[in-house]
CSV table of C-alpha atoms in Angstrom, one decimal:
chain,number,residue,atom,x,y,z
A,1,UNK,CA,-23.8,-57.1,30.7
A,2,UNK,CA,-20.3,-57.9,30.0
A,3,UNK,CA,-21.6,-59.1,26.4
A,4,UNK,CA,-23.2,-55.5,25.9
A,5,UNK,CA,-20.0,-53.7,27.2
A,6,UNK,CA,-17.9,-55.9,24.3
A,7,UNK,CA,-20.6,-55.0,21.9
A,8,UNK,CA,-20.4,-51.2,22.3
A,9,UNK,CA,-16.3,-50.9,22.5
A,10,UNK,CA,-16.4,-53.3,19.5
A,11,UNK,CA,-19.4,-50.5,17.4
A,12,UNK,CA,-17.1,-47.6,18.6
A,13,UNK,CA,-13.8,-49.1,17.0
A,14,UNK,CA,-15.8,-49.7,13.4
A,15,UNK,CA,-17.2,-46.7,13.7
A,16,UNK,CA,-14.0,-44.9,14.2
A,17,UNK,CA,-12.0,-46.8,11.8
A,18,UNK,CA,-14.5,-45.9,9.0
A,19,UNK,CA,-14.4,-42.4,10.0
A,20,UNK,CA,-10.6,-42.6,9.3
A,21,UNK,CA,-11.2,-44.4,6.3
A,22,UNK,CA,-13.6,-42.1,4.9
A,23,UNK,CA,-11.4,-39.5,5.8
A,24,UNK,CA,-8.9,-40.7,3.1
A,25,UNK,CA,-11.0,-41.6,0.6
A,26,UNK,CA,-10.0,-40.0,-3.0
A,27,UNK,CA,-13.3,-38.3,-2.7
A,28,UNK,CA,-11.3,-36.1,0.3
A,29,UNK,CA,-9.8,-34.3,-1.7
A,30,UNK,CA,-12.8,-32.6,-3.4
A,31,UNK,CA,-13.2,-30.7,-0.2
A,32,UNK,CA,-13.1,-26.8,-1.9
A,33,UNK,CA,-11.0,-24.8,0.8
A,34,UNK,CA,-12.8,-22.2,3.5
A,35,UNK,CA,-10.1,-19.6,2.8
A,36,UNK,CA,-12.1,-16.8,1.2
A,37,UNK,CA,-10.9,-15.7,-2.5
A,38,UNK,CA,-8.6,-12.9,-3.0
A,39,UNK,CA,-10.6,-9.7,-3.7
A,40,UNK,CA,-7.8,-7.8,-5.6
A,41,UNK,CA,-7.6,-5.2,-2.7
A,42,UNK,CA,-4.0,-3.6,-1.7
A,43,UNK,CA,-4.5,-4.0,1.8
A,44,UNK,CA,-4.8,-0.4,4.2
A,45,UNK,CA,-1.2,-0.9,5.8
A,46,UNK,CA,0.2,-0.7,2.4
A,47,UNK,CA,-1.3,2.6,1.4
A,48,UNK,CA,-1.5,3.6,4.6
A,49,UNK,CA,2.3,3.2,4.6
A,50,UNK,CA,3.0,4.5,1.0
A,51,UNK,CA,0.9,7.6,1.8
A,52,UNK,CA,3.2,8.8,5.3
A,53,UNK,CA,6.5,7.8,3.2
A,54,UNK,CA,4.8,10.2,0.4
A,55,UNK,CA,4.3,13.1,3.3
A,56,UNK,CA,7.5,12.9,4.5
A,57,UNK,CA,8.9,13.2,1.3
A,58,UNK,CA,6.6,16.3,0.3
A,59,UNK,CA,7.7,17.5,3.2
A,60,UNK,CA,11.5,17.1,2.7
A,61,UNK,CA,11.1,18.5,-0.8
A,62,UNK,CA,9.7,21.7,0.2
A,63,UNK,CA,12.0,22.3,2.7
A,64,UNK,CA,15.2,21.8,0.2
A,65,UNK,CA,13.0,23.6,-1.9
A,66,UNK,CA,12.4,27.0,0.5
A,67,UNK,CA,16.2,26.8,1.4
A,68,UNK,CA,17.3,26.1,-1.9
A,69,UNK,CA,18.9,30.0,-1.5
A,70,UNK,CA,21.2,28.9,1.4
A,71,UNK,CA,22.7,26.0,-0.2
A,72,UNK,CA,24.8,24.2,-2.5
A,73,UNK,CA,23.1,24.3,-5.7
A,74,UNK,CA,24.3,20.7,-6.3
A,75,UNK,CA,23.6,18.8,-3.1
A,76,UNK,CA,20.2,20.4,-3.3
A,77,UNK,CA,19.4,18.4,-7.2
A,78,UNK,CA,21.0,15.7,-5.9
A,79,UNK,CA,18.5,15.5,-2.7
A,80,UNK,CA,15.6,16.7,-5.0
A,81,UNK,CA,16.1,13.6,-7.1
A,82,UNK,CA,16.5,11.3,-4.3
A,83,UNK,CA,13.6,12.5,-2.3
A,84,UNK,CA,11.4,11.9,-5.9
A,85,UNK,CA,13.0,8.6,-6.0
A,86,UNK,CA,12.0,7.6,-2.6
A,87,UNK,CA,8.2,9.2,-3.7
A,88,UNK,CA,8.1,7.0,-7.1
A,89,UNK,CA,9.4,3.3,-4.9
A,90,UNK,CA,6.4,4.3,-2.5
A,91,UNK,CA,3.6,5.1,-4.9
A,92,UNK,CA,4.9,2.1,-7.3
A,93,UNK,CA,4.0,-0.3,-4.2
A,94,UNK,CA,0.4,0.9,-4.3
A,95,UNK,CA,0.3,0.8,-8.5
A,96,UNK,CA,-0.5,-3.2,-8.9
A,97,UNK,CA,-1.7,-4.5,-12.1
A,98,UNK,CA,-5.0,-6.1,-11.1
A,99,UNK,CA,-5.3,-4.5,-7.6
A,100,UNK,CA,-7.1,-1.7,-6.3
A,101,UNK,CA,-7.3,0.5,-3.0
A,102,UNK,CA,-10.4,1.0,-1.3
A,103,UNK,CA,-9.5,4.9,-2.2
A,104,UNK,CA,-11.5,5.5,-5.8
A,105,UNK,CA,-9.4,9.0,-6.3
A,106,UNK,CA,-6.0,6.7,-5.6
A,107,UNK,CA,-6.6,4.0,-8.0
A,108,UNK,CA,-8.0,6.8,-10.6
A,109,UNK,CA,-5.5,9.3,-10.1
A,110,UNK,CA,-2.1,7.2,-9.3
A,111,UNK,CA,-0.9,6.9,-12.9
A,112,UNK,CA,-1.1,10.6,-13.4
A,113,UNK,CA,0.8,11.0,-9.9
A,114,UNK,CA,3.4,8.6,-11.2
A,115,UNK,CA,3.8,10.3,-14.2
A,116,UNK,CA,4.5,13.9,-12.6
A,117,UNK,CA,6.9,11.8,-10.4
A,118,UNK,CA,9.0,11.0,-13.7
A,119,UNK,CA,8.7,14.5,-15.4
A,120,UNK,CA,9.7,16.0,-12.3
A,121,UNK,CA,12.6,13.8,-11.8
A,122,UNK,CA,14.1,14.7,-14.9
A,123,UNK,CA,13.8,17.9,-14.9
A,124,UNK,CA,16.2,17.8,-11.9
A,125,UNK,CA,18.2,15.7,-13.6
A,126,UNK,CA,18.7,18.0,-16.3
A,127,UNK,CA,21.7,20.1,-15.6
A,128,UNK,CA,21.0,23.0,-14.7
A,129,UNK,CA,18.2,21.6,-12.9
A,130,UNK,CA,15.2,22.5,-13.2
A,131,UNK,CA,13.1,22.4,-9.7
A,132,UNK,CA,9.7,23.8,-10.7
A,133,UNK,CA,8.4,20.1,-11.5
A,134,UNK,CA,9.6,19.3,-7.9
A,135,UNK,CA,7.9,21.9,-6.4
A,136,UNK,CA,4.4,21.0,-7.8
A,137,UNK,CA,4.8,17.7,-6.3
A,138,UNK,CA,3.1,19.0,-3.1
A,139,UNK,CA,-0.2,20.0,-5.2
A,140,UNK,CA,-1.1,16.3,-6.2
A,141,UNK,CA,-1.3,15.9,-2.1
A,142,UNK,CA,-4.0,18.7,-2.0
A,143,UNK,CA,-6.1,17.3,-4.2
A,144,UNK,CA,-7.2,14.7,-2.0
A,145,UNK,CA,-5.8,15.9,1.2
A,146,UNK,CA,-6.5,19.6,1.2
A,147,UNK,CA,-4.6,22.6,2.2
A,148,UNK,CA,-2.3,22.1,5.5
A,149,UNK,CA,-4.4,22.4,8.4
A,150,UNK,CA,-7.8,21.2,7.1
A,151,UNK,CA,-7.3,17.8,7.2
A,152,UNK,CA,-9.3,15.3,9.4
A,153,UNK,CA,-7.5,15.3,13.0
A,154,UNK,CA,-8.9,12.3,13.5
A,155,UNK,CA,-6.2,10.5,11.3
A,156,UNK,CA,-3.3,11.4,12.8
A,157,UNK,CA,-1.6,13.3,11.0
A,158,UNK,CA,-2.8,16.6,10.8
A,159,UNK,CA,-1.0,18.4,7.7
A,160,UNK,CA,-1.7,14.7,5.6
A,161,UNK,CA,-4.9,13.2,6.8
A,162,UNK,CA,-7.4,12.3,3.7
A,163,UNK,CA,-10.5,14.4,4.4
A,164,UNK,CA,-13.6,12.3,4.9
């Protein structure tokens, strides 16, 4: 019995020591990895994100836009081109070489959005400024996202939301 016992403890260590050899064979290293390729998508939080810095912005534009009367005309270019600035850094986050959203109308339409960003950032650079380009900002939003108040409550956002 005892011979048996010596035996088995004796089978276990080879068998365990040729596991670890095996383990660190050169073939080893052949293993391919189970990480699953990159698909070339922007990932949702990303355009998600982009899209509500976008709104905001749209937002704050028409509202220096509609009170444009009231105030200084040079603090309102001056937050006109900011707010376009802010609107170009988030839509260049989305416009990757390579890379696509899951949103065909984004990744068909964002070169054309970036382009209006430009045109109407210097036309409020231009002194006098001139605002119109700014205020057709808002219409590249409809496009996708409708009027206000037609949107998809279930996103969120009411005035923003991507219609399904």
């Amino acid at each position: 019995m005892e011979r048996s016992l010596s035996f088995v403890t004796a089978l276990i260590t080879a068998l365990a020591l040729m596991t670890s050899v095996a383990c660190q064979a050169p073939f080893g290293g052949l293993r391919s990895p189970t990480i699953p390729p990159d698909l070339g998508y922007i990932p949702p939080e990303r355009v998600r994100t982009a899209m509500w810095v976008l709104a905001a912005e749209v937002r704050h534009l028409e509202e220096l836009l509609e009170g444009q009367g009231q105030a200084d005309p040079a603090f309102v270019r001056l937050e006109v081109g900011r707010s376009l600035d802010r609107m170009m850094l988030a839509a260049r986050t989305l416009d990757q070489p390579g890379r696509s959203s899951q949103h065909p109308v984004l990744n068909e339409n964002l070169g054309r959005f970036l382009e209006r960003l430009e045109r109407a950032k210097r036309a409020a650079d231009r002194v006098p400024a001139n605002l119109f380009q700014a205020s057709t900002v808002a219409g590249s939003c409809f496009l996708c996202h409708g009027p206000i108040g037609t949107a998809d409550s279930r996103e969120g956002s009411s005035p923003y939301a991507a219609r399904r």
